[in-house]
JSON list of C-alpha atoms in Angstrom, two decimals:
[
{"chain": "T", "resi": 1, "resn": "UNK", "atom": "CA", "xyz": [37.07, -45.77, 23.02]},
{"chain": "T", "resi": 2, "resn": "UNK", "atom": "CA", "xyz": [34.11, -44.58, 20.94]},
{"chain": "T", "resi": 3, "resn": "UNK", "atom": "CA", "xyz": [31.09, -46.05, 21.13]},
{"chain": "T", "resi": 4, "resn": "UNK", "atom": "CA", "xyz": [29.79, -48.43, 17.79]},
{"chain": "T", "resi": 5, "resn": "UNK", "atom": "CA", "xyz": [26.85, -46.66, 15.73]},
{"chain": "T", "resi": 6, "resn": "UNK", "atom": "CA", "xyz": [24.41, -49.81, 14.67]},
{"chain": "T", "resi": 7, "resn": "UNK", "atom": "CA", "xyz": [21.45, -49.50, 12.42]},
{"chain": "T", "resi": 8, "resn": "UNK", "atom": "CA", "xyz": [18.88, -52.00, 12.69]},
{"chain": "T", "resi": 9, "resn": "UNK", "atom": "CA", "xyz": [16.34, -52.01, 9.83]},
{"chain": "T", "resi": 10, "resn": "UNK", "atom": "CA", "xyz": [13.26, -54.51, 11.36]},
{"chain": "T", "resi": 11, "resn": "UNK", "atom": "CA", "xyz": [10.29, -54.08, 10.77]},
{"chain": "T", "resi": 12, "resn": "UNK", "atom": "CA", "xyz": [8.98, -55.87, 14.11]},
{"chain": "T", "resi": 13, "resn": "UNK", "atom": "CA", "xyz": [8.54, -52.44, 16.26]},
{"chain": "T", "resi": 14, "resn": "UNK", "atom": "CA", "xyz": [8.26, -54.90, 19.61]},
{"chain": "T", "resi": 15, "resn": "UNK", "atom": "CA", "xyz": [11.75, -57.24, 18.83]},
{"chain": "T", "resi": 16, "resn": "UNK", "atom": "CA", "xyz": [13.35, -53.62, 17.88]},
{"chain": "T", "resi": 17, "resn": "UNK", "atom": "CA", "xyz": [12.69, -52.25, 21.21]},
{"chain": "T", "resi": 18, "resn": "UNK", "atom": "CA", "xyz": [13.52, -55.05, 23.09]},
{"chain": "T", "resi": 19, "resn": "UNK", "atom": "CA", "xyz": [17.08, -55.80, 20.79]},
{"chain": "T", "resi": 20, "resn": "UNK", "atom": "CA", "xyz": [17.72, -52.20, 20.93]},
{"chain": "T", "resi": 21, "resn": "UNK", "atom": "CA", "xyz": [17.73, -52.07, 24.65]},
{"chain": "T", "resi": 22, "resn": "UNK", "atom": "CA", "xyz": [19.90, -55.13, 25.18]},
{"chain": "T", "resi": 23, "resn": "UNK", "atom": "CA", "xyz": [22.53, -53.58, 22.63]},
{"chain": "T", "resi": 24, "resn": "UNK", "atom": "CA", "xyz": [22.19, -49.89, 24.22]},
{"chain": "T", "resi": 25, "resn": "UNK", "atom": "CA", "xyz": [22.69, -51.61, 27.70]},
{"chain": "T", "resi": 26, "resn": "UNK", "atom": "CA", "xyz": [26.00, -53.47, 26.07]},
{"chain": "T", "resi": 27, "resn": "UNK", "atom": "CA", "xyz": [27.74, -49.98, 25.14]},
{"chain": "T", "resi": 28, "resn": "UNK", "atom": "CA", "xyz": [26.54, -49.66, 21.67]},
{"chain": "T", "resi": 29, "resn": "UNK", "atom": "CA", "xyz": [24.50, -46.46, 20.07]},
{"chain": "T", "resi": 30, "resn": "UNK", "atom": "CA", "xyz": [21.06, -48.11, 18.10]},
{"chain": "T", "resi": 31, "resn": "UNK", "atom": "CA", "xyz": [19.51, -46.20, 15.81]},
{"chain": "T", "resi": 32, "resn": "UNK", "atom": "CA", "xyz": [15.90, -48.16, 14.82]},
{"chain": "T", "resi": 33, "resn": "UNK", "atom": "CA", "xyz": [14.38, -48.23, 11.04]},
{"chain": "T", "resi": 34, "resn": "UNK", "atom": "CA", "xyz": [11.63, -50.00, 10.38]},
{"chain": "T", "resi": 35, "resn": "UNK", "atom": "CA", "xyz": [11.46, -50.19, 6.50]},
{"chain": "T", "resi": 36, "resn": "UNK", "atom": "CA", "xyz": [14.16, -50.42, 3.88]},
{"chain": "T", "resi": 37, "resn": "UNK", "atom": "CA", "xyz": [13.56, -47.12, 1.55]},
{"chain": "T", "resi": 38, "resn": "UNK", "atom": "CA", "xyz": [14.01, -45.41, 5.16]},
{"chain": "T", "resi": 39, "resn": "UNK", "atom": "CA", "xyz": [16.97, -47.19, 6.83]},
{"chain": "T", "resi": 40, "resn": "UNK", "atom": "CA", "xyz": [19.00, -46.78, 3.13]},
{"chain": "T", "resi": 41, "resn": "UNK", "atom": "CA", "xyz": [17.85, -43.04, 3.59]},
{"chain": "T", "resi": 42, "resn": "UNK", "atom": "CA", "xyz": [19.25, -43.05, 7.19]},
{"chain": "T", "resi": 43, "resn": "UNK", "atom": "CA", "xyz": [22.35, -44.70, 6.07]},
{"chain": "T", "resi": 44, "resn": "UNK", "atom": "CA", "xyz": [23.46, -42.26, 2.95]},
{"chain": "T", "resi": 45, "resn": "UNK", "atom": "CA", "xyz": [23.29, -40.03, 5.87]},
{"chain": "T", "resi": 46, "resn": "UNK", "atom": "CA", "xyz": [25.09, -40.94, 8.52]},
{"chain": "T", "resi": 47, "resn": "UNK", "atom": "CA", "xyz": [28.03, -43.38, 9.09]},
{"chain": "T", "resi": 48, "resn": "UNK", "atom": "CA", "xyz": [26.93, -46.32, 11.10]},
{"chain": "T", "resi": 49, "resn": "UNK", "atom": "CA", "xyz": [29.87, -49.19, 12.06]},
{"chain": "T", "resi": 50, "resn": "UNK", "atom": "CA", "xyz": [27.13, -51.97, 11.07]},
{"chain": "T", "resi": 51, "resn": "UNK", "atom": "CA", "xyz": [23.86, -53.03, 9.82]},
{"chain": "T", "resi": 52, "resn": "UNK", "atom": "CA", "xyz": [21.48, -55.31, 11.44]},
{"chain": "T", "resi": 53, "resn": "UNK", "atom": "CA", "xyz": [18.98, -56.20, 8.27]},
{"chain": "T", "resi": 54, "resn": "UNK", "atom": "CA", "xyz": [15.78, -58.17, 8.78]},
{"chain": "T", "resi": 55, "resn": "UNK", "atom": "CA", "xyz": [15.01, -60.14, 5.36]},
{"chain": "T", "resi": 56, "resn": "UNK", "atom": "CA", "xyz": [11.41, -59.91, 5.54]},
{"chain": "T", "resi": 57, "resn": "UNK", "atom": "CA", "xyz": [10.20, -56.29, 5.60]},
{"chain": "T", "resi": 58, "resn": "UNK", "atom": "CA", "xyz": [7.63, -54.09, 3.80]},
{"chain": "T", "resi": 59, "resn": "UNK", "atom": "CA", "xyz": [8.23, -52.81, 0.78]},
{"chain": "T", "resi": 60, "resn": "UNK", "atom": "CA", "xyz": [11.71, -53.66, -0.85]},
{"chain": "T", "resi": 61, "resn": "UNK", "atom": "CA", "xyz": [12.90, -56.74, 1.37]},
{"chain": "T", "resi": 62, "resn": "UNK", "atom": "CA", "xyz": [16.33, -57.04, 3.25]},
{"chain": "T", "resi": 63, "resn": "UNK", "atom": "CA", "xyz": [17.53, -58.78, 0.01]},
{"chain": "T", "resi": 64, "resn": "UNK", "atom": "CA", "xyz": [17.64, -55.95, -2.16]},
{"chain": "T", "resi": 65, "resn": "UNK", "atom": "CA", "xyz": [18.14, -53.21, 1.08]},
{"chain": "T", "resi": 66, "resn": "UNK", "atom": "CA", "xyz": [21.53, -55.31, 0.94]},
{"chain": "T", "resi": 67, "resn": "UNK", "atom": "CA", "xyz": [21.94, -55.28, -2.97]},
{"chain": "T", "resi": 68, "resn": "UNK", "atom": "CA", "xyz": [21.58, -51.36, -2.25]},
{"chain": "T", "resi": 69, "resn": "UNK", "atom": "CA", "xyz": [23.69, -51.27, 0.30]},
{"chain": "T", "resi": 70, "resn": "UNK", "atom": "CA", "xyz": [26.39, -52.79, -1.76]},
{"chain": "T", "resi": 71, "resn": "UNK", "atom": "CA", "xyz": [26.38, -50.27, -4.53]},
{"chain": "T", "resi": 72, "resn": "UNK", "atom": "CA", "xyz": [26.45, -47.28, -2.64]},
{"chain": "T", "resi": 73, "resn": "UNK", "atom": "CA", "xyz": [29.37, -44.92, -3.15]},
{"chain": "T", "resi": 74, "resn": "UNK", "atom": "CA", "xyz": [32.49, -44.17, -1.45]},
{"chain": "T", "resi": 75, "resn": "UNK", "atom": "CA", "xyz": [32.80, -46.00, 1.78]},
{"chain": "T", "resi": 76, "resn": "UNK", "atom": "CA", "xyz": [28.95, -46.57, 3.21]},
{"chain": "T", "resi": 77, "resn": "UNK", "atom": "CA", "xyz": [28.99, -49.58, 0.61]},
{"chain": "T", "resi": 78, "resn": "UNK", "atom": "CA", "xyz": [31.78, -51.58, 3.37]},
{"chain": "T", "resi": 79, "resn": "UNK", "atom": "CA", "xyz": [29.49, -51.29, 6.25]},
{"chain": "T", "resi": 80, "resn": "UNK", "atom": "CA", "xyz": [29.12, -54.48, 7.51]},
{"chain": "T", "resi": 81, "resn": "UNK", "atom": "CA", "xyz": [25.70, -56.03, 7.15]},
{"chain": "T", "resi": 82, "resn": "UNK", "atom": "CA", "xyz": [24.52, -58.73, 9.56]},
{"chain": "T", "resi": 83, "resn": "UNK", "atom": "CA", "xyz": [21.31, -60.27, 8.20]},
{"chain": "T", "resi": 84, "resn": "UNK", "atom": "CA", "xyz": [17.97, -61.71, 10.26]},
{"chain": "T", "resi": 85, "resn": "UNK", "atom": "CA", "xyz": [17.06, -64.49, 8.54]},
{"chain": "T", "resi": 86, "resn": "UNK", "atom": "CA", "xyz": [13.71, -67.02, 8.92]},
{"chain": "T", "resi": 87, "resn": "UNK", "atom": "CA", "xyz": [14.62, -70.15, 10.69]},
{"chain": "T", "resi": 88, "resn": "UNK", "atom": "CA", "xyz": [15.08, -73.01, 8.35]},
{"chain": "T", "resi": 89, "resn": "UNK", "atom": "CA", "xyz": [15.49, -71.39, 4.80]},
{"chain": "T", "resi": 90, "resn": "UNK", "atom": "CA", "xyz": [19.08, -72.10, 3.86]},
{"chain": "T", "resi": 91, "resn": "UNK", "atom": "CA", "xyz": [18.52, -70.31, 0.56]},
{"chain": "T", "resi": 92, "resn": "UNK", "atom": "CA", "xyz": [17.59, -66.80, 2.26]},
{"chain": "T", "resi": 93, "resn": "UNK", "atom": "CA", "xyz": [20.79, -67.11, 3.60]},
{"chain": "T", "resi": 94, "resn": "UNK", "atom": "CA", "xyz": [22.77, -68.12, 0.42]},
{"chain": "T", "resi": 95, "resn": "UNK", "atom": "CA", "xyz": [21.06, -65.71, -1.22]},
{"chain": "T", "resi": 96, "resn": "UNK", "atom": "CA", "xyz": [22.36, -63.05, 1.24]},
{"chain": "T", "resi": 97, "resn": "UNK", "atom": "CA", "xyz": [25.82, -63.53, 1.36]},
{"chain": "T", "resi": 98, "resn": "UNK", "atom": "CA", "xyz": [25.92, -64.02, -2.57]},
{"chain": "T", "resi": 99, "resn": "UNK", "atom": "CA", "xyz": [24.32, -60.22, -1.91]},
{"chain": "T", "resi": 100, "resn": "UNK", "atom": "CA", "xyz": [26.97, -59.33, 0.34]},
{"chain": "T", "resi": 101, "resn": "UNK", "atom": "CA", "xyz": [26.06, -59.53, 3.52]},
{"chain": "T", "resi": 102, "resn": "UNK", "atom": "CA", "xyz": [29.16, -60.74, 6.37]},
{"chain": "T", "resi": 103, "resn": "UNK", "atom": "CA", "xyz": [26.97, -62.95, 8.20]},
{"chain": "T", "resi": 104, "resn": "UNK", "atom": "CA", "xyz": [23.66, -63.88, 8.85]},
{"chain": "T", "resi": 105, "resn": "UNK", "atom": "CA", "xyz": [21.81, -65.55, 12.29]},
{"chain": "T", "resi": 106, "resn": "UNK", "atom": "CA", "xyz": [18.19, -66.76, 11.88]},
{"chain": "T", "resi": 107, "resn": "UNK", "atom": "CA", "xyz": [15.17, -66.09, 13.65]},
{"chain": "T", "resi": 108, "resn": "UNK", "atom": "CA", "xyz": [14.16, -66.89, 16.58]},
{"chain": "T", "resi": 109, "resn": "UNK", "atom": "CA", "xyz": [17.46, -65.63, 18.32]},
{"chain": "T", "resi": 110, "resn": "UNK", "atom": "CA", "xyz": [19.05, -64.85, 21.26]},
{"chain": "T", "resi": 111, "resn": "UNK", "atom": "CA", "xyz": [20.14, -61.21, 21.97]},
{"chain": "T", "resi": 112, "resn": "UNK", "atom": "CA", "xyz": [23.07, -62.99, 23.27]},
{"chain": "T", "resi": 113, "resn": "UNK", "atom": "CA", "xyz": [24.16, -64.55, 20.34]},
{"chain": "T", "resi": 114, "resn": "UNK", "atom": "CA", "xyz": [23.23, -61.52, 18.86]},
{"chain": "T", "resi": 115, "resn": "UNK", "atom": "CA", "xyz": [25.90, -59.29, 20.62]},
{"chain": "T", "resi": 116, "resn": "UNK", "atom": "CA", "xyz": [28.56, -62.12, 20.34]},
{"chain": "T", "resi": 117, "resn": "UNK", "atom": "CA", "xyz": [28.31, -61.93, 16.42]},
{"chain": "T", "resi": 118, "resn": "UNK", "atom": "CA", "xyz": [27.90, -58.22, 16.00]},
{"chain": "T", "resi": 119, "resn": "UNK", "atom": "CA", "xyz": [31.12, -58.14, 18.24]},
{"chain": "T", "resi": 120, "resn": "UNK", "atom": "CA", "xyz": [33.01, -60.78, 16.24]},
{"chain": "T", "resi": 121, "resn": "UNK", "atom": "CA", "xyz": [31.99, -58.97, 12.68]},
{"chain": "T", "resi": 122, "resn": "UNK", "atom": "CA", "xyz": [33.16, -55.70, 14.33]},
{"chain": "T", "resi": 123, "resn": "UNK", "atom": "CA", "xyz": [36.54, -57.20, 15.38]},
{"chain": "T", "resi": 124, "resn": "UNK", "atom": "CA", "xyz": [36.66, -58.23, 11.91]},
{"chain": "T", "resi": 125, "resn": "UNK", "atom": "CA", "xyz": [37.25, -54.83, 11.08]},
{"chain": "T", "resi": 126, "resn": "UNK", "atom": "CA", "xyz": [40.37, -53.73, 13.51]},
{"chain": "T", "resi": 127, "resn": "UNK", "atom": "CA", "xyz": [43.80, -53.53, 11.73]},
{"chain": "T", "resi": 128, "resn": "UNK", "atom": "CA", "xyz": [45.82, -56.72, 12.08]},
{"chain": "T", "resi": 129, "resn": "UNK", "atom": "CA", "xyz": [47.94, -56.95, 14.83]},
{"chain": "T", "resi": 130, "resn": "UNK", "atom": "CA", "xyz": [50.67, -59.07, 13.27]},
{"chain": "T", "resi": 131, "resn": "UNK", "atom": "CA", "xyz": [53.03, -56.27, 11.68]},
{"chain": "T", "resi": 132, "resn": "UNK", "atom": "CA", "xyz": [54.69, -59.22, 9.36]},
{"chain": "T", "resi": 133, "resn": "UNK", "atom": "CA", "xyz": [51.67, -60.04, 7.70]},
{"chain": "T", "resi": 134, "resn": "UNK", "atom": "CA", "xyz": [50.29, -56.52, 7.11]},
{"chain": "T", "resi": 135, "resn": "UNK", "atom": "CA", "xyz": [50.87, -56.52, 3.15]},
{"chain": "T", "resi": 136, "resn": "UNK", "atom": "CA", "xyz": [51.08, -60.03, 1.18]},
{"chain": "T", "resi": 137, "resn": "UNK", "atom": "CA", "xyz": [51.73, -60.09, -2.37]},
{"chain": "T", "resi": 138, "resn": "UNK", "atom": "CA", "xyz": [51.10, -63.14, -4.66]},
{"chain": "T", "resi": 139, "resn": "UNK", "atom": "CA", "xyz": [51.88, -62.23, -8.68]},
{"chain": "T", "resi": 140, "resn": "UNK", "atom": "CA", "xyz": [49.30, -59.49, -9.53]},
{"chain": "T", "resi": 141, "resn": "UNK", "atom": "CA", "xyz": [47.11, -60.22, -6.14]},
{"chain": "T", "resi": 142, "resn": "UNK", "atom": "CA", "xyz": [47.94, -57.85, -3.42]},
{"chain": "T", "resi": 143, "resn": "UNK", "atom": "CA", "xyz": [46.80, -58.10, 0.05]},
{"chain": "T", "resi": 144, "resn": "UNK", "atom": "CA", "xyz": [46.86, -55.20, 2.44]},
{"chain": "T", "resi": 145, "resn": "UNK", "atom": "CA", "xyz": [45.91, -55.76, 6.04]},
{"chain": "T", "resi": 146, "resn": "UNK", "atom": "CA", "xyz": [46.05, -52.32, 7.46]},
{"chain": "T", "resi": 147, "resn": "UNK", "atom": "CA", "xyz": [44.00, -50.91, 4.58]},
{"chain": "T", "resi": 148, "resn": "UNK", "atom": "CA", "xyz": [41.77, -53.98, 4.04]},
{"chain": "T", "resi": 149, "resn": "UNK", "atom": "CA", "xyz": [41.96, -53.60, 0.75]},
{"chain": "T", "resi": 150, "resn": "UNK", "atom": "CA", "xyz": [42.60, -56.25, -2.18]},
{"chain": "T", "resi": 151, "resn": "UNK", "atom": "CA", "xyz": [43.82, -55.29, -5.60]},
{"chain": "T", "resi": 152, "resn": "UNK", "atom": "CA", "xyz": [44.86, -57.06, -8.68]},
{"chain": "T", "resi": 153, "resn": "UNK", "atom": "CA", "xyz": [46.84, -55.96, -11.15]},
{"chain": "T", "resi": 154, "resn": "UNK", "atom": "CA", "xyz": [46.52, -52.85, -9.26]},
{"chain": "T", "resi": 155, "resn": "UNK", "atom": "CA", "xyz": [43.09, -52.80, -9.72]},
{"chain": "T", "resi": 156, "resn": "UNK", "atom": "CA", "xyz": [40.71, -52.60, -6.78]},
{"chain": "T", "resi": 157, "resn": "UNK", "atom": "CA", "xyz": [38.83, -56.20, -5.49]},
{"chain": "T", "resi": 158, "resn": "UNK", "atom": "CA", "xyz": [35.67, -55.40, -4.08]},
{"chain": "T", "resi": 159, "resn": "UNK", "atom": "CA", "xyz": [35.07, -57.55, -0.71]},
{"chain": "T", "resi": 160, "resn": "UNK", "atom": "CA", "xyz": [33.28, -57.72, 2.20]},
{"chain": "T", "resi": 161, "resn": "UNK", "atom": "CA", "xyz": [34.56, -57.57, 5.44]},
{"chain": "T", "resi": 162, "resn": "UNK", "atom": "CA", "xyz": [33.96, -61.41, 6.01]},
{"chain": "T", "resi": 163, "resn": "UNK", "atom": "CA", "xyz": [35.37, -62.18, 2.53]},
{"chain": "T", "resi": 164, "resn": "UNK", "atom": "CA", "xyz": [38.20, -60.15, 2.68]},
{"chain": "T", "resi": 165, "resn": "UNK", "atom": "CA", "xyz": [39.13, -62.19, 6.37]},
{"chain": "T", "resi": 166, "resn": "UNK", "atom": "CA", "xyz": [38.23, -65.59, 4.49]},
{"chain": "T", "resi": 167, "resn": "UNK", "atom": "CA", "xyz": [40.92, -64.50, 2.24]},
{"chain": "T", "resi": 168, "resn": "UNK", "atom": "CA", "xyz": [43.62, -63.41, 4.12]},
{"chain": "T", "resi": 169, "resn": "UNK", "atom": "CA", "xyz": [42.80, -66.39, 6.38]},
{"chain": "T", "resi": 170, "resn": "UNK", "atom": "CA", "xyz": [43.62, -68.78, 3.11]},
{"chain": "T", "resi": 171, "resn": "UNK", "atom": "CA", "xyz": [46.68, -66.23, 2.19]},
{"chain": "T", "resi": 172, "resn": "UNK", "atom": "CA", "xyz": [48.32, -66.53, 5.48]},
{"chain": "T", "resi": 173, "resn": "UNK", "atom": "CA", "xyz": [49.04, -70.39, 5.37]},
{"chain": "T", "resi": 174, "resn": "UNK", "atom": "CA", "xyz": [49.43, -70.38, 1.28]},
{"chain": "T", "resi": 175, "resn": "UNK", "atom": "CA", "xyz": [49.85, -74.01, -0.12]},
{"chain": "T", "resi": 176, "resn": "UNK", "atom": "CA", "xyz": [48.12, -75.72, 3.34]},
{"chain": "T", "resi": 177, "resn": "UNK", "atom": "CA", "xyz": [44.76, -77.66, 2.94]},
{"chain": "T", "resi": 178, "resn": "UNK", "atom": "CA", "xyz": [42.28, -76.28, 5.04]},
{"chain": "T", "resi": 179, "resn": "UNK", "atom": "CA", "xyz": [38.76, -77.58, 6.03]},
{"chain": "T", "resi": 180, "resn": "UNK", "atom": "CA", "xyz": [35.81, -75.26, 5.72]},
{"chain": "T", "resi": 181, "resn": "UNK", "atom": "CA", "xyz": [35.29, -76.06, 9.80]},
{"chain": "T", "resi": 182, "resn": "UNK", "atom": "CA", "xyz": [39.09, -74.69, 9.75]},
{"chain": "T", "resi": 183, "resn": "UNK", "atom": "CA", "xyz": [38.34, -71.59, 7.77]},
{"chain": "T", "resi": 184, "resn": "UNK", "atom": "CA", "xyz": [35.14, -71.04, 10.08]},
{"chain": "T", "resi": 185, "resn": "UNK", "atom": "CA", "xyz": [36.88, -71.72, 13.53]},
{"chain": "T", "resi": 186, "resn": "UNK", "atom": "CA", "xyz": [40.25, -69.76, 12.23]},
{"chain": "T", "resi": 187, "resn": "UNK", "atom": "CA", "xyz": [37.70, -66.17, 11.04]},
{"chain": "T", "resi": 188, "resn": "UNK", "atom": "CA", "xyz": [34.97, -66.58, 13.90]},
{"chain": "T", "resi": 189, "resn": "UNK", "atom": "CA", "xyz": [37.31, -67.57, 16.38]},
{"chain": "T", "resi": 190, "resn": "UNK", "atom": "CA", "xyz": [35.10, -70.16, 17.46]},
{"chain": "T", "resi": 191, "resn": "UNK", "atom": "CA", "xyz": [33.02, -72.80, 15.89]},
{"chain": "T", "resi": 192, "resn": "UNK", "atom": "CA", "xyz": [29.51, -71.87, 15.21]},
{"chain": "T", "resi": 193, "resn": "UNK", "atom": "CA", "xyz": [26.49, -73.73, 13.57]},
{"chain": "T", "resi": 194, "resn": "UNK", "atom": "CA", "xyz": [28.44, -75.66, 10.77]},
{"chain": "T", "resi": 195, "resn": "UNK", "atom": "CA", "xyz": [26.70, -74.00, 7.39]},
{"chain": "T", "resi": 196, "resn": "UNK", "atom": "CA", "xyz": [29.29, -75.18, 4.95]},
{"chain": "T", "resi": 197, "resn": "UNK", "atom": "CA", "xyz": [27.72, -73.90, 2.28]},
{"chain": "T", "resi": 198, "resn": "UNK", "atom": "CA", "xyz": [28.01, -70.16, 3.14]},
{"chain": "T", "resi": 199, "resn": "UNK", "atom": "CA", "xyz": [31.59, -70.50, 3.10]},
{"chain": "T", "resi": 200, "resn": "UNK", "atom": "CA", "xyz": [31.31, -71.96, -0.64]},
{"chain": "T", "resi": 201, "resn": "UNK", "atom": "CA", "xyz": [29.57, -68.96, -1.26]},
{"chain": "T", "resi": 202, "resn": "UNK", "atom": "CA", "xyz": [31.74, -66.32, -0.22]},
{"chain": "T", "resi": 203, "resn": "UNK", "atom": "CA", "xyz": [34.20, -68.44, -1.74]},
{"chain": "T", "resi": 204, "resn": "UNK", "atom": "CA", "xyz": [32.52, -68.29, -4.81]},
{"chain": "T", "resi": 205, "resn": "UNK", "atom": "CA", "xyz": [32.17, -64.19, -4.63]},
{"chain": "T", "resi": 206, "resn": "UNK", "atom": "CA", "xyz": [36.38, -64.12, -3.79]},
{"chain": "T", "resi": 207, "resn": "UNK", "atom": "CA", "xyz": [37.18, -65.81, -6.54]},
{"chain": "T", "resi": 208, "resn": "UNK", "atom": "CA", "xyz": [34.66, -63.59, -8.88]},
{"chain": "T", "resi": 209, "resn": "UNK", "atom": "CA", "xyz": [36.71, -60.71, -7.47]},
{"chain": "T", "resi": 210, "resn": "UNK", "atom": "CA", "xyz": [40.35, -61.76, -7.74]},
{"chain": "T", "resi": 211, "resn": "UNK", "atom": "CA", "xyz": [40.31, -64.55, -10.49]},
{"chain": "T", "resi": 212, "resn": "UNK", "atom": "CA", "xyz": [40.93, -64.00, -14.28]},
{"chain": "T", "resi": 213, "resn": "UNK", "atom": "CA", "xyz": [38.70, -67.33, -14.89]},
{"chain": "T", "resi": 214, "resn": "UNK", "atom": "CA", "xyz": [36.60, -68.12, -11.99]},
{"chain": "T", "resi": 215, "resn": "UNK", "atom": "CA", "xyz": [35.82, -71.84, -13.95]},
{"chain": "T", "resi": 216, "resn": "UNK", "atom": "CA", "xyz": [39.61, -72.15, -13.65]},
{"chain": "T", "resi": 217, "resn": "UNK", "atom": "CA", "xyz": [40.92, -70.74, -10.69]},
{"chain": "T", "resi": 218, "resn": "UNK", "atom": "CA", "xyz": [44.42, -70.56, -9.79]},
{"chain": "T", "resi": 219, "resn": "UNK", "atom": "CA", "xyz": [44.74, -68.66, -6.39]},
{"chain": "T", "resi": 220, "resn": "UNK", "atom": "CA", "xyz": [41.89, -70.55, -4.64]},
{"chain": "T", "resi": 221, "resn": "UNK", "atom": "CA", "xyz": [41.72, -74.19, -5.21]},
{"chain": "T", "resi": 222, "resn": "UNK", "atom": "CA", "xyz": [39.13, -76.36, -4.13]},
{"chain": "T", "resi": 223, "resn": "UNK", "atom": "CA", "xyz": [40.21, -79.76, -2.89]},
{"chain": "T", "resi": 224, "resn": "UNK", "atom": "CA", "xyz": [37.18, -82.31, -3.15]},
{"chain": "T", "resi": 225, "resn": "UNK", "atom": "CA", "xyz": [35.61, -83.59, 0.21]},
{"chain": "T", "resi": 226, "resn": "UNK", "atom": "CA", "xyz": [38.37, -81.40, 2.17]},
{"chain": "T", "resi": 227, "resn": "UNK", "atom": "CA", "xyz": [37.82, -77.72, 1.89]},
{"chain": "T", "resi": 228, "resn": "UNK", "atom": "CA", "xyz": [40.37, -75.08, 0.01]},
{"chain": "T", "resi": 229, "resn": "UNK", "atom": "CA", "xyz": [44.08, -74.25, -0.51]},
{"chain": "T", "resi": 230, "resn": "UNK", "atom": "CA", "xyz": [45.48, -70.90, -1.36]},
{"chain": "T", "resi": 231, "resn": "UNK", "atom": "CA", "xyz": [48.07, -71.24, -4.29]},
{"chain": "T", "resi": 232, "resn": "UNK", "atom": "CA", "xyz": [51.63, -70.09, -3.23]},
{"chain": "T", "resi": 233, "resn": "UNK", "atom": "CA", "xyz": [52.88, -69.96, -6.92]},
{"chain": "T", "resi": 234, "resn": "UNK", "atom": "CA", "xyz": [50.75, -67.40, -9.11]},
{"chain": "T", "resi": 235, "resn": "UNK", "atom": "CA", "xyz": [50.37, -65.67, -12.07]}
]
């Protein structure tokens, strides 16, 4: 089994070295940045399975290091990006995933709970292991596990890794109410701090991606004070 390649852009040279160690010592190869202008240099290249992206740093800040990120070319604009946010500033965060960033864990942290969510992001990425549910078509919206890739009308759907789970979480039990605790518990595998409102973001960036009239949606429905449903009749 080959061994992950993470990037961590953080400008905090101490928290680097100690983080870095932890992950090194847990099987994974760190490679240490600590601006933006340099880690988006060191990224174009080499391929890296994931990017851990402090918010605050000098220069251009982890916001727009993600914004960056996501409009690179070919495939180095999929790498997952797992964001460091300040402790207690909701809007960093919403602000990041609107961005695209897959997740997001604030600061002070654990390198424990660290690991466990670069782990569950990187699972993220493995090819389903349900052979039934490995392409799902609704009207023009096609779902294809093994690739991970969305298209409608044939056209390509530009996700992120988390989104792109979100939606094939919703697709897989089409015309069933589910709770945004559901939607966490069912993608994370296990229930984490209860943020609703990140999942109404990504939400929000699906829908911009696969909807003809985001104000009118008719593959993801919202269902007030419950959480979502995925339309089984479309188109």
């Amino acid at each position: 089994m080959s061994t992950h390649r993470l990037l961590m852009i953080e400008d905090d040279a101490r928290l680097a070295a100690m983080v870095g160690e932890y992950l090194t010592q847990s099987g994974y190869a760190v490679t240490h940045r600590g601006d933006g202008e340099t880690g988006l240099q060191t990224l174009q290249g080499e391929p890296f399975d994931l990017v851990v992206l402090d918010l605050m740093l000098p220069g251009i800040d982890g916001l727009e290091v993600c914004r960056r990120i996501r409009a690179l070319p070919d495939g180095a604009s999929r790498v997952p990006v797992l964001m460091l946010t300040a402790k207690g500033d909701p809007m960093d965060r919403i602000i990041g995933l609107e961005l695209g960033a897959d997740d997001y864990l604030p600061k002070p942290f654990e390198p424990r709970e660290l690991l466990a969510r670069i782990r569950a992001v990187l699972r993220r990425q493995q090819p389903g292991a349900e052979p039934e549910h490995r392409l799902l078509r609704f009207g023009t919206l096609e779902i294809d596990r093994d690739a991970r890739t969305v298209s409608v009308g044939g056209q390509p759907a530009e996700l992120t890794s988390y989104q792109f789970d979100l939606l094939v979480t919703l697709a897989e039990r089409a015309g069933r109410v589910l709770t945004r605790e559901q939607i966490m518990e069912a993608v994370r595998g296990r229930e984490l701090e209860a943020f609703d409102r990140s999942i109404d973001v990504h939400m929000g960036r699906i829908r911009a991606a696969i909807e003809q009239d985001v104000k009118n949606p008719r593959r993801i429905l919202t269902v007030r004070g419950v959480g979502y449903v995925f339309a089984r009749q479309q188109d």
